[in-house]
mmCIF file of C-alpha atoms in Angstrom:
data_model
loop_
_atom_site.group_PDB
_atom_site.id
_atom_site.type_symbol
_atom_site.label_atom_id
_atom_site.label_comp_id
_atom_site.label_asym_id
_atom_site.label_seq_id
_atom_site.Cartn_x
_atom_site.Cartn_y
_atom_site.Cartn_z
ATOM 1 C CA MET A 1 -0.075 0.007 -0.066
ATOM 2 C CA PRO A 2 1.430 3.484 -1.095
ATOM 3 C CA ASP A 3 2.702 5.609 1.776
ATOM 4 C CA VAL A 4 0.115 8.483 2.693
ATOM 5 C CA GLN A 5 3.052 11.138 2.344
ATOM 6 C CA ALA A 6 3.953 9.846 -1.166
ATOM 7 C CA LEU A 7 0.233 10.074 -2.042
ATOM 8 C CA VAL A 8 -0.008 13.734 -0.795
ATOM 9 C CA ASN A 9 3.151 14.666 -2.490
ATOM 10 C CA ASP A 10 1.870 13.249 -5.780
ATOM 11 C CA PHE A 11 -1.517 14.918 -5.436
ATOM 12 C CA VAL A 12 0.191 18.260 -4.495
ATOM 13 C CA LEU A 13 2.587 17.928 -7.643
ATOM 14 C CA LYS A 14 -0.734 17.213 -9.942
ATOM 15 C CA ILE A 15 -2.236 20.312 -8.461
ATOM 16 C CA LYS A 16 0.803 22.479 -9.149
ATOM 17 C CA ARG A 17 1.217 21.230 -12.517
ATOM 18 C CA ARG A 18 -2.686 21.711 -13.367
ATOM 19 C CA LYS A 19 -3.237 17.948 -14.134
ATOM 20 C CA ILE A 20 -6.266 18.308 -11.798
ATOM 21 C CA GLU A 21 -8.561 21.136 -12.670
ATOM 22 C CA GLY A 22 -12.112 22.020 -11.634
ATOM 23 C CA SER A 23 -13.795 22.204 -8.448
ATOM 24 C CA GLN A 24 -15.459 18.927 -8.762
ATOM 25 C CA ALA A 25 -12.498 17.061 -9.901
ATOM 26 C CA THR A 26 -10.285 18.637 -7.035
ATOM 27 C CA ALA A 27 -12.812 18.044 -4.526
ATOM 28 C CA LYS A 28 -13.294 14.292 -5.437
ATOM 29 C CA HIS A 29 -9.446 13.736 -5.446
ATOM 30 C CA THR A 30 -9.239 15.543 -2.096
ATOM 31 C CA ALA A 31 -11.911 13.184 -0.607
ATOM 32 C CA GLU A 32 -10.226 10.102 -2.028
ATOM 33 C CA LEU A 33 -6.896 11.228 -0.522
ATOM 34 C CA LEU A 34 -8.196 12.075 2.751
ATOM 35 C CA ARG A 35 -10.028 8.559 2.766
ATOM 36 C CA GLN A 36 -6.547 6.972 2.279
ATOM 37 C CA VAL A 37 -5.170 9.105 5.154
ATOM 38 C CA VAL A 38 -7.976 7.817 7.500
ATOM 39 C CA SER A 39 -7.723 4.325 6.400
ATOM 40 C CA GLN A 40 -3.866 4.061 6.949
ATOM 41 C CA GLN A 41 -3.917 6.135 10.106
ATOM 42 C CA ARG A 42 -2.996 4.133 13.242
ATOM 43 C CA ILE A 43 -5.246 5.177 16.088
ATOM 44 C CA THR A 44 -3.950 5.621 19.466
ATOM 45 C CA TYR A 45 -5.584 3.896 22.534
ATOM 46 C CA THR A 46 -6.167 6.958 24.526
ATOM 47 C CA ASN A 47 -7.350 9.540 21.892
ATOM 48 C CA GLN A 48 -9.074 7.851 18.961
ATOM 49 C CA ALA A 49 -10.583 10.861 17.027
ATOM 50 C CA ALA A 50 -7.776 13.229 18.004
ATOM 51 C CA SER A 51 -5.254 11.230 16.050
ATOM 52 C CA LEU A 52 -7.528 11.188 12.906
ATOM 53 C CA ILE A 53 -8.124 14.944 13.207
ATOM 54 C CA ASP A 54 -4.429 15.782 13.576
ATOM 55 C CA ALA A 55 -3.623 13.537 10.626
ATOM 56 C CA VAL A 56 -6.350 14.998 8.317
ATOM 57 C CA LYS A 57 -5.493 18.553 9.353
ATOM 58 C CA ALA A 58 -1.689 17.998 8.767
ATOM 59 C CA VAL A 59 -2.592 16.750 5.133
ATOM 60 C CA GLY A 60 -5.286 19.448 4.615
ATOM 61 C CA GLU A 61 -2.683 22.219 5.244
ATOM 62 C CA GLN A 62 -0.341 20.830 2.597
ATOM 63 C CA LEU A 63 -3.210 20.603 0.028
ATOM 64 C CA ILE A 64 -4.464 24.108 0.717
ATOM 65 C CA GLU A 65 -0.901 25.545 0.620
ATOM 66 C CA ALA A 66 -0.443 23.869 -2.907
ATOM 67 C CA ASN A 67 -3.480 25.749 -4.313
ATOM 68 C CA PRO A 68 -5.079 28.321 -2.017
ATOM 69 C CA VAL A 69 -7.141 29.648 -4.752
ATOM 70 C CA GLU A 70 -9.172 26.292 -5.175
ATOM 71 C CA LEU A 71 -11.605 26.766 -2.057
ATOM 72 C CA ALA A 72 -13.105 23.387 -2.566
ATOM 73 C CA ILE A 73 -9.986 21.733 -1.142
ATOM 74 C CA GLY A 74 -10.433 23.550 2.258
ATOM 75 C CA ASN A 75 -14.152 22.686 2.144
ATOM 76 C CA ILE A 76 -13.586 19.006 1.731
ATOM 77 C CA VAL A 77 -10.957 19.064 4.577
ATOM 78 C CA ARG A 78 -13.547 20.684 6.910
ATOM 79 C CA ARG A 79 -16.238 18.350 5.721
ATOM 80 C CA VAL A 80 -14.033 15.371 6.712
ATOM 81 C CA LEU A 81 -13.149 16.969 10.029
ATOM 82 C CA HIS A 82 -16.748 17.389 10.913
ATOM 83 C CA MET A 83 -17.344 13.854 9.934
ATOM 84 C CA ILE A 84 -14.793 12.445 12.404
ATOM 85 C CA ARG A 85 -16.004 14.556 15.196
ATOM 86 C CA GLU A 86 -19.626 13.626 14.439
ATOM 87 C CA GLU A 87 -18.880 10.038 14.336
ATOM 88 C CA ASN A 88 -17.005 10.303 17.645
ATOM 89 C CA VAL A 89 -19.713 12.189 19.289
ATOM 90 C CA SER A 90 -22.359 9.504 18.096
ATOM 91 C CA SER A 91 -19.909 6.689 19.427
ATOM 92 C CA ALA A 92 -19.824 8.464 22.951
ATOM 93 C CA MET A 93 -23.584 8.860 22.907
ATOM 94 C CA SER A 94 -24.095 5.190 22.193
ATOM 95 C CA ALA A 95 -21.831 4.280 24.936
ATOM 96 C CA VAL A 96 -23.717 6.498 27.351
ATOM 97 C CA GLU A 97 -26.951 4.777 26.280
ATOM 98 C CA GLU A 98 -25.508 1.251 26.935
ATOM 99 C CA LEU A 99 -24.223 2.590 30.264
ATOM 100 C CA ALA A 100 -27.761 3.756 31.236
ATOM 101 C CA LEU A 101 -29.091 0.346 30.170
ATOM 102 C CA GLY A 102 -26.390 -1.767 31.424
ATOM 103 C CA SER A 103 -26.209 -3.776 34.604
ATOM 104 C CA ASP A 104 -24.613 -2.553 37.913
ATOM 105 C CA ASP A 105 -23.397 -6.106 38.503
ATOM 106 C CA ASP A 106 -20.478 -5.778 35.925
ATOM 107 C CA GLU A 107 -18.275 -3.385 37.669
ATOM 108 C CA ALA A 108 -15.365 -3.485 35.263
ATOM 109 C CA GLU A 109 -17.584 -2.667 32.485
ATOM 110 C CA HIS A 110 -19.278 0.122 34.346
ATOM 111 C CA ASP A 111 -15.922 1.620 35.223
ATOM 112 C CA ASN A 112 -14.670 1.566 31.577
ATOM 113 C CA ARG A 113 -17.759 3.292 30.386
ATOM 114 C CA MET A 114 -17.662 5.834 32.958
ATOM 115 C CA GLY A 115 -14.230 7.081 31.398
ATOM 116 C CA LEU A 116 -16.383 9.010 28.724
ATOM 117 C CA SER A 117 -15.725 12.556 29.056
ATOM 118 C CA ALA A 118 -18.505 14.836 30.077
ATOM 119 C CA ALA A 119 -17.584 17.501 27.393
ATOM 120 C CA ALA A 120 -18.121 14.834 24.683
ATOM 121 C CA VAL A 121 -21.436 13.853 26.238
ATOM 122 C CA ALA A 122 -22.447 17.621 26.233
ATOM 123 C CA ALA A 123 -21.168 18.120 22.628
ATOM 124 C CA ALA A 124 -23.467 15.129 21.517
ATOM 125 C CA ALA A 125 -26.355 16.415 23.381
ATOM 126 C CA ARG A 126 -26.081 19.874 21.844
ATOM 127 C CA SER A 127 -25.471 18.460 18.352
ATOM 128 C CA THR A 128 -28.570 16.236 18.773
ATOM 129 C CA LEU A 129 -30.871 19.035 19.777
ATOM 130 C CA ARG A 130 -30.008 21.285 17.041
ATOM 131 C CA ALA A 131 -31.884 21.299 13.698
ATOM 132 C CA PRO A 132 -29.596 20.445 10.673
ATOM 133 C CA SER A 133 -28.215 23.607 8.962
ATOM 134 C CA LEU A 134 -25.304 24.809 6.854
ATOM 135 C CA GLN A 135 -23.926 26.072 10.092
ATOM 136 C CA THR A 136 -24.291 22.603 11.944
ATOM 137 C CA LEU A 137 -22.936 20.924 8.780
ATOM 138 C CA LEU A 138 -19.732 22.727 8.630
ATOM 139 C CA GLU A 139 -18.859 24.270 11.944
ATOM 140 C CA ASP A 140 -15.830 22.888 14.046
ATOM 141 C CA ILE A 141 -16.577 21.264 17.273
ATOM 142 C CA PRO A 142 -13.472 21.915 19.584
ATOM 143 C CA ASP A 143 -11.344 18.950 19.667
ATOM 144 C CA SER A 144 -11.265 18.916 23.622
ATOM 145 C CA ALA A 145 -15.032 18.469 23.611
ATOM 146 C CA THR A 146 -14.774 15.313 21.198
ATOM 147 C CA ALA A 147 -11.723 13.483 22.551
ATOM 148 C CA PRO A 148 -12.876 10.938 25.170
ATOM 149 C CA HIS A 149 -10.525 10.494 28.367
ATOM 150 C CA PRO A 150 -8.798 7.145 28.680
ATOM 151 C CA PRO A 151 -10.729 4.569 30.770
ATOM 152 C CA SER A 152 -9.949 4.029 34.476
ATOM 153 C CA SER A 153 -6.867 1.977 35.115
ATOM 154 C CA GLY A 154 -8.477 0.191 38.034
ATOM 155 C CA GLY A 155 -9.817 -3.209 38.122
ATOM 156 C CA ASP A 156 -8.263 -6.781 37.745
ATOM 157 C CA SER A 157 -6.610 -8.140 34.727
ATOM 158 C CA GLU A 158 -9.692 -9.496 33.287
ATOM 159 C CA GLY A 159 -11.597 -6.139 33.369
ATOM 160 C CA LYS A 160 -8.441 -4.550 31.666
ATOM 161 C CA SER A 161 -8.470 -7.157 28.754
ATOM 162 C CA LYS A 162 -12.205 -6.588 28.290
ATOM 163 C CA SER A 163 -11.743 -2.933 28.495
ATOM 164 C CA ALA A 164 -8.822 -3.074 25.766
ATOM 165 C CA ALA A 165 -11.061 -5.374 23.491
ATOM 166 C CA GLU A 166 -13.807 -2.757 23.644
ATOM 167 C CA SER A 167 -11.555 0.107 23.067
ATOM 168 C CA SER A 168 -10.130 -1.734 20.101
ATOM 169 C CA SER A 169 -13.684 -2.457 18.579
ATOM 170 C CA ARG A 170 -14.564 1.245 19.120
ATOM 171 C CA ASN A 171 -11.450 2.277 17.216
ATOM 172 C CA LYS A 172 -12.226 -0.044 14.401
ATOM 173 C CA LYS A 173 -15.909 1.179 14.157
ATOM 174 C CA LEU A 174 -14.885 4.958 14.373
ATOM 175 C CA LYS A 175 -12.497 4.449 11.217
ATOM 176 C CA HIS A 176 -15.185 2.509 9.490
ATOM 177 C CA ASP A 177 -17.765 4.928 10.019
ATOM 178 C CA VAL A 178 -15.545 7.810 8.936
ATOM 179 C CA ILE A 179 -14.631 5.991 5.847
ATOM 180 C CA GLU A 180 -18.368 5.230 4.928
ATOM 181 C CA ALA A 181 -19.200 8.823 5.418
ATOM 182 C CA ILE A 182 -16.208 9.952 3.148
ATOM 183 C CA ASN A 183 -17.556 7.411 0.597
ATOM 184 C CA GLU A 184 -20.914 9.078 0.845
ATOM 185 C CA LEU A 185 -19.284 12.391 0.192
ATOM 186 C CA ILE A 186 -17.464 11.202 -2.781
ATOM 187 C CA GLN A 187 -20.864 9.708 -4.121
ATOM 188 C CA GLU A 188 -22.519 13.278 -3.541
ATOM 189 C CA ILE A 189 -19.631 14.903 -5.452
ATOM 190 C CA ASP A 190 -20.022 12.486 -8.289
ATOM 191 C CA THR A 191 -23.807 12.945 -8.606
ATOM 192 C CA CYS A 192 -23.877 16.876 -8.060
ATOM 193 C CA HIS A 193 -24.575 17.644 -11.657
ATOM 194 C CA GLU A 194 -27.415 14.859 -11.874
ATOM 195 C CA LEU A 195 -28.907 16.107 -8.733
ATOM 196 C CA ILE A 196 -28.986 19.865 -9.867
ATOM 197 C CA SER A 197 -30.268 19.061 -13.293
ATOM 198 C CA ALA A 198 -33.113 17.160 -11.923
ATOM 199 C CA GLN A 199 -34.516 20.487 -10.740
ATOM 200 C CA ALA A 200 -34.279 22.155 -14.141
ATOM 201 C CA VAL A 201 -37.984 21.480 -15.049
ATOM 202 C CA GLU A 202 -39.062 23.234 -11.869
ATOM 203 C CA HIS A 203 -37.254 26.489 -12.845
ATOM 204 C CA ILE A 204 -37.334 26.667 -16.607
ATOM 205 C CA HIS A 205 -40.731 27.029 -18.187
ATOM 206 C CA GLN A 206 -42.076 26.954 -21.687
ATOM 207 C CA ASN A 207 -40.985 29.915 -24.137
ATOM 208 C CA GLU A 208 -38.774 31.565 -21.370
ATOM 209 C CA VAL A 209 -35.569 33.543 -22.300
ATOM 210 C CA ILE A 210 -32.350 32.346 -20.406
ATOM 211 C CA LEU A 211 -29.283 34.517 -19.984
ATOM 212 C CA THR A 212 -25.949 32.893 -18.932
ATOM 213 C CA LEU A 213 -22.314 34.017 -19.067
ATOM 214 C CA GLY A 214 -19.163 32.181 -19.887
ATOM 215 C CA HIS A 215 -18.897 28.379 -19.679
ATOM 216 C CA SER A 216 -20.187 26.341 -16.822
ATOM 217 C CA ARG A 217 -20.768 22.398 -16.950
ATOM 218 C CA THR A 218 -23.491 22.869 -14.064
ATOM 219 C CA VAL A 219 -25.234 25.190 -16.171
ATOM 220 C CA LYS A 220 -24.788 23.320 -19.373
ATOM 221 C CA GLU A 221 -26.125 20.098 -17.792
ATOM 222 C CA PHE A 222 -28.986 22.116 -16.299
ATOM 223 C CA LEU A 223 -30.135 23.458 -19.681
ATOM 224 C CA PHE A 224 -29.715 20.095 -21.354
ATOM 225 C CA ALA A 225 -31.947 18.576 -18.677
ATOM 226 C CA ALA A 226 -34.693 21.145 -19.362
ATOM 227 C CA ASN A 227 -34.373 20.528 -23.061
ATOM 228 C CA GLU A 228 -34.822 16.799 -22.685
ATOM 229 C CA LYS A 229 -38.064 17.334 -20.956
ATOM 230 C CA LYS A 230 -39.287 19.226 -24.062
ATOM 231 C CA ARG A 231 -39.156 22.715 -22.742
ATOM 232 C CA SER A 232 -38.814 25.229 -25.573
ATOM 233 C CA PHE A 233 -36.702 28.104 -24.491
ATOM 234 C CA ARG A 234 -34.120 30.473 -25.704
ATOM 235 C CA VAL A 235 -30.784 31.073 -24.407
ATOM 236 C CA PHE A 236 -28.605 34.173 -24.636
ATOM 237 C CA VAL A 237 -24.950 33.451 -23.803
ATOM 238 C CA ALA A 238 -22.671 36.346 -22.963
ATOM 239 C CA GLU A 239 -19.116 35.686 -24.383
ATOM 240 C CA GLY A 240 -17.327 36.046 -21.034
ATOM 241 C CA ALA A 241 -14.244 38.101 -22.131
ATOM 242 C CA PRO A 242 -11.186 37.727 -22.038
ATOM 243 C CA ARG A 243 -11.384 33.929 -22.277
ATOM 244 C CA TYR A 244 -14.587 33.902 -24.302
ATOM 245 C CA GLN A 245 -15.727 30.651 -22.793
ATOM 246 C CA GLY A 246 -19.310 31.560 -23.783
ATOM 247 C CA HIS A 247 -18.481 30.620 -27.435
ATOM 248 C CA VAL A 248 -17.697 27.175 -26.159
ATOM 249 C CA LEU A 249 -20.995 26.933 -24.230
ATOM 250 C CA ALA A 250 -22.923 28.150 -27.193
ATOM 251 C CA LYS A 251 -21.423 25.581 -29.624
ATOM 252 C CA GLU A 252 -22.386 22.873 -27.172
ATOM 253 C CA LEU A 253 -25.824 24.226 -26.742
ATOM 254 C CA VAL A 254 -26.409 24.368 -30.419
ATOM 255 C CA GLY A 255 -25.262 20.871 -30.771
ATOM 256 C CA LYS A 256 -28.231 19.725 -28.592
ATOM 257 C CA GLY A 257 -30.663 21.750 -30.507
ATOM 258 C CA LEU A 258 -31.245 24.644 -28.252
ATOM 259 C CA GLN A 259 -31.990 28.229 -29.694
ATOM 260 C CA THR A 260 -28.737 29.950 -28.549
ATOM 261 C CA THR A 261 -27.500 33.348 -29.374
ATOM 262 C CA VAL A 262 -24.148 34.697 -28.441
ATOM 263 C CA ILE A 263 -23.885 38.439 -27.226
ATOM 264 C CA THR A 264 -21.153 40.617 -26.169
ATOM 265 C CA ASP A 265 -20.632 41.156 -22.492
ATOM 266 C CA SER A 266 -21.377 44.942 -23.129
ATOM 267 C CA ALA A 267 -24.755 44.044 -24.486
ATOM 268 C CA VAL A 268 -25.992 42.518 -21.377
ATOM 269 C CA PHE A 269 -27.709 45.477 -19.946
ATOM 270 C CA ALA A 270 -29.510 46.146 -23.384
ATOM 271 C CA MET A 271 -30.780 42.565 -23.442
ATOM 272 C CA ILE A 272 -31.608 42.093 -19.809
ATOM 273 C CA SER A 273 -35.140 43.444 -20.254
ATOM 274 C CA ARG A 274 -36.123 40.591 -22.474
ATOM 275 C CA VAL A 275 -34.853 37.938 -20.347
ATOM 276 C CA ASN A 276 -37.032 35.891 -17.823
ATOM 277 C CA MET A 277 -34.049 34.427 -15.729
ATOM 278 C CA VAL A 278 -30.284 34.597 -15.396
ATOM 279 C CA ILE A 279 -28.653 31.315 -14.558
ATOM 280 C CA VAL A 280 -24.856 31.182 -14.004
ATOM 281 C CA GLY A 281 -22.357 29.104 -12.261
ATOM 282 C CA ALA A 282 -19.892 29.780 -9.473
ATOM 283 C CA HIS A 283 -16.527 29.028 -8.218
ATOM 284 C CA ALA A 284 -17.621 29.160 -4.647
ATOM 285 C CA ILE A 285 -20.694 30.231 -2.534
ATOM 286 C CA MET A 286 -19.907 31.914 0.795
ATOM 287 C CA ALA A 287 -21.640 31.649 4.231
ATOM 288 C CA ASN A 288 -23.278 34.934 3.838
ATOM 289 C CA GLY A 289 -24.631 34.350 0.308
ATOM 290 C CA GLY A 290 -21.655 35.991 -1.558
ATOM 291 C CA VAL A 291 -20.547 34.293 -4.620
ATOM 292 C CA ILE A 292 -17.110 33.906 -6.133
ATOM 293 C CA ALA A 293 -17.793 33.576 -9.853
ATOM 294 C CA PRO A 294 -16.109 34.448 -13.259
ATOM 295 C CA VAL A 295 -15.427 37.868 -14.539
ATOM 296 C CA GLY A 296 -18.542 39.704 -15.623
ATOM 297 C CA ILE A 297 -20.960 38.084 -13.320
ATOM 298 C CA ASN A 298 -21.061 41.138 -11.229
ATOM 299 C CA MET A 299 -22.066 43.156 -14.123
ATOM 300 C CA VAL A 300 -24.903 40.648 -15.003
ATOM 301 C CA ALA A 301 -26.143 40.490 -11.436
ATOM 302 C CA LEU A 302 -26.255 44.330 -11.303
ATOM 303 C CA ALA A 303 -28.343 44.408 -14.584
ATOM 304 C CA ALA A 304 -30.746 41.673 -13.225
ATOM 305 C CA GLN A 305 -31.265 43.556 -10.003
ATOM 306 C CA ARG A 306 -31.974 46.670 -11.925
ATOM 307 C CA HIS A 307 -34.798 45.072 -13.950
ATOM 308 C CA ALA A 308 -35.860 42.642 -11.202
ATOM 309 C CA VAL A 309 -34.970 39.580 -13.287
ATOM 310 C CA PRO A 310 -34.441 36.373 -11.072
ATOM 311 C CA PHE A 311 -30.674 35.600 -10.688
ATOM 312 C CA VAL A 312 -29.998 31.930 -10.139
ATOM 313 C CA VAL A 313 -26.645 30.469 -9.107
ATOM 314 C CA LEU A 314 -26.014 26.797 -9.738
ATOM 315 C CA ALA A 315 -23.224 24.985 -7.529
ATOM 316 C CA GLY A 316 -22.638 21.662 -5.913
ATOM 317 C CA SER A 317 -22.455 21.421 -2.026
ATOM 318 C CA HIS A 318 -18.473 21.107 -2.318
ATOM 319 C CA LYS A 319 -18.534 24.665 -3.366
ATOM 320 C CA VAL A 320 -20.316 26.054 -0.270
ATOM 321 C CA ILE A 321 -17.767 27.232 2.189
ATOM 322 C CA ILE A 322 -17.985 28.692 5.719
ATOM 323 C CA ILE A 323 -15.867 31.845 4.875
ATOM 324 C CA TRP A 324 -17.651 35.213 4.945
ATOM 325 C CA LEU A 325 -17.000 37.509 1.960
ATOM 326 C CA THR A 326 -17.079 41.311 2.595
ATOM 327 C CA PHE A 327 -16.152 44.141 0.310
ATOM 328 C CA LEU A 328 -15.057 47.181 2.151
ATOM 329 C CA MET A 329 -15.664 50.105 -0.092
ATOM 330 C CA HIS A 330 -13.812 53.251 0.807
ATOM 331 C CA SER A 331 -14.669 56.769 -0.517
ATOM 332 C CA THR A 332 -12.397 59.686 -0.047
ATOM 333 C CA ASN A 333 -13.111 63.315 -0.876
ATOM 334 C CA THR A 334 -10.010 65.247 -2.133
ATOM 335 C CA ASP A 335 -10.095 69.053 -2.456
ATOM 336 C CA THR A 336 -8.343 70.316 -5.630
#
């Protein structure tokens, strides 16, 4: 089995040489690499979750440093860290439930289960009571609250052997559960375009006029899905200078039989009054609703706002990050 550091170095080299491009491909490769890290990590007896967290953090820092611009890498690292904490808290809650139902006759087992930290139980209770949301999905629970304390060293040799066996079983279950969660994340990344495209018929209606800018695979698949449902609509594609990726998208749309017209970026404001909806892709969606998108999207958004045209941004969950994007605008008055 390849060494973890060798896999990390190979992945970093591919990122720097642009052999892996695009948010979806980068996110998937990052998740697969972190799955390898978790699989090969040797968990210590005293602090199961913390050893996994430290290993994932160390690898994540190297990946983020290799390509700070690709925000999907940091997002996937945070998602995996959350999975580890969540599975550890779930394991702690299960042990507490077993403790409540267990018999008082087995003193060794009772003492072993009492080793669970109160902080882990409190964190689990808070996590259970809160409704699922973007914040609870991506927020970081402190490491100290998730790491259980080592069990009591008291008891006879039989109790110690049983305690060690149960601890080893919990360690294996923790790794297994985390790996399963990462597999689900990879599956989610793989199917993000299909899941988004499935909602196309709910947003695009008959004889509507759609405006988009540049080239986005998510937008392309979204429009294809609406066309396959026999929806007749027209698409205006702003060319997206300076790379002019709009020409690439327009050619692909025409190939599927969609009515497509390429317009210059400067013509967006003149055409927006004829448009029913603006649909664009994005590099990342921030926690406060801000969007990092290709050049020209801000102009399109302002035009849509001016004419009260619905503005739809399509992006997979791997592009949703917890960073808050704020723009500070300074104005100065200078006397001349």
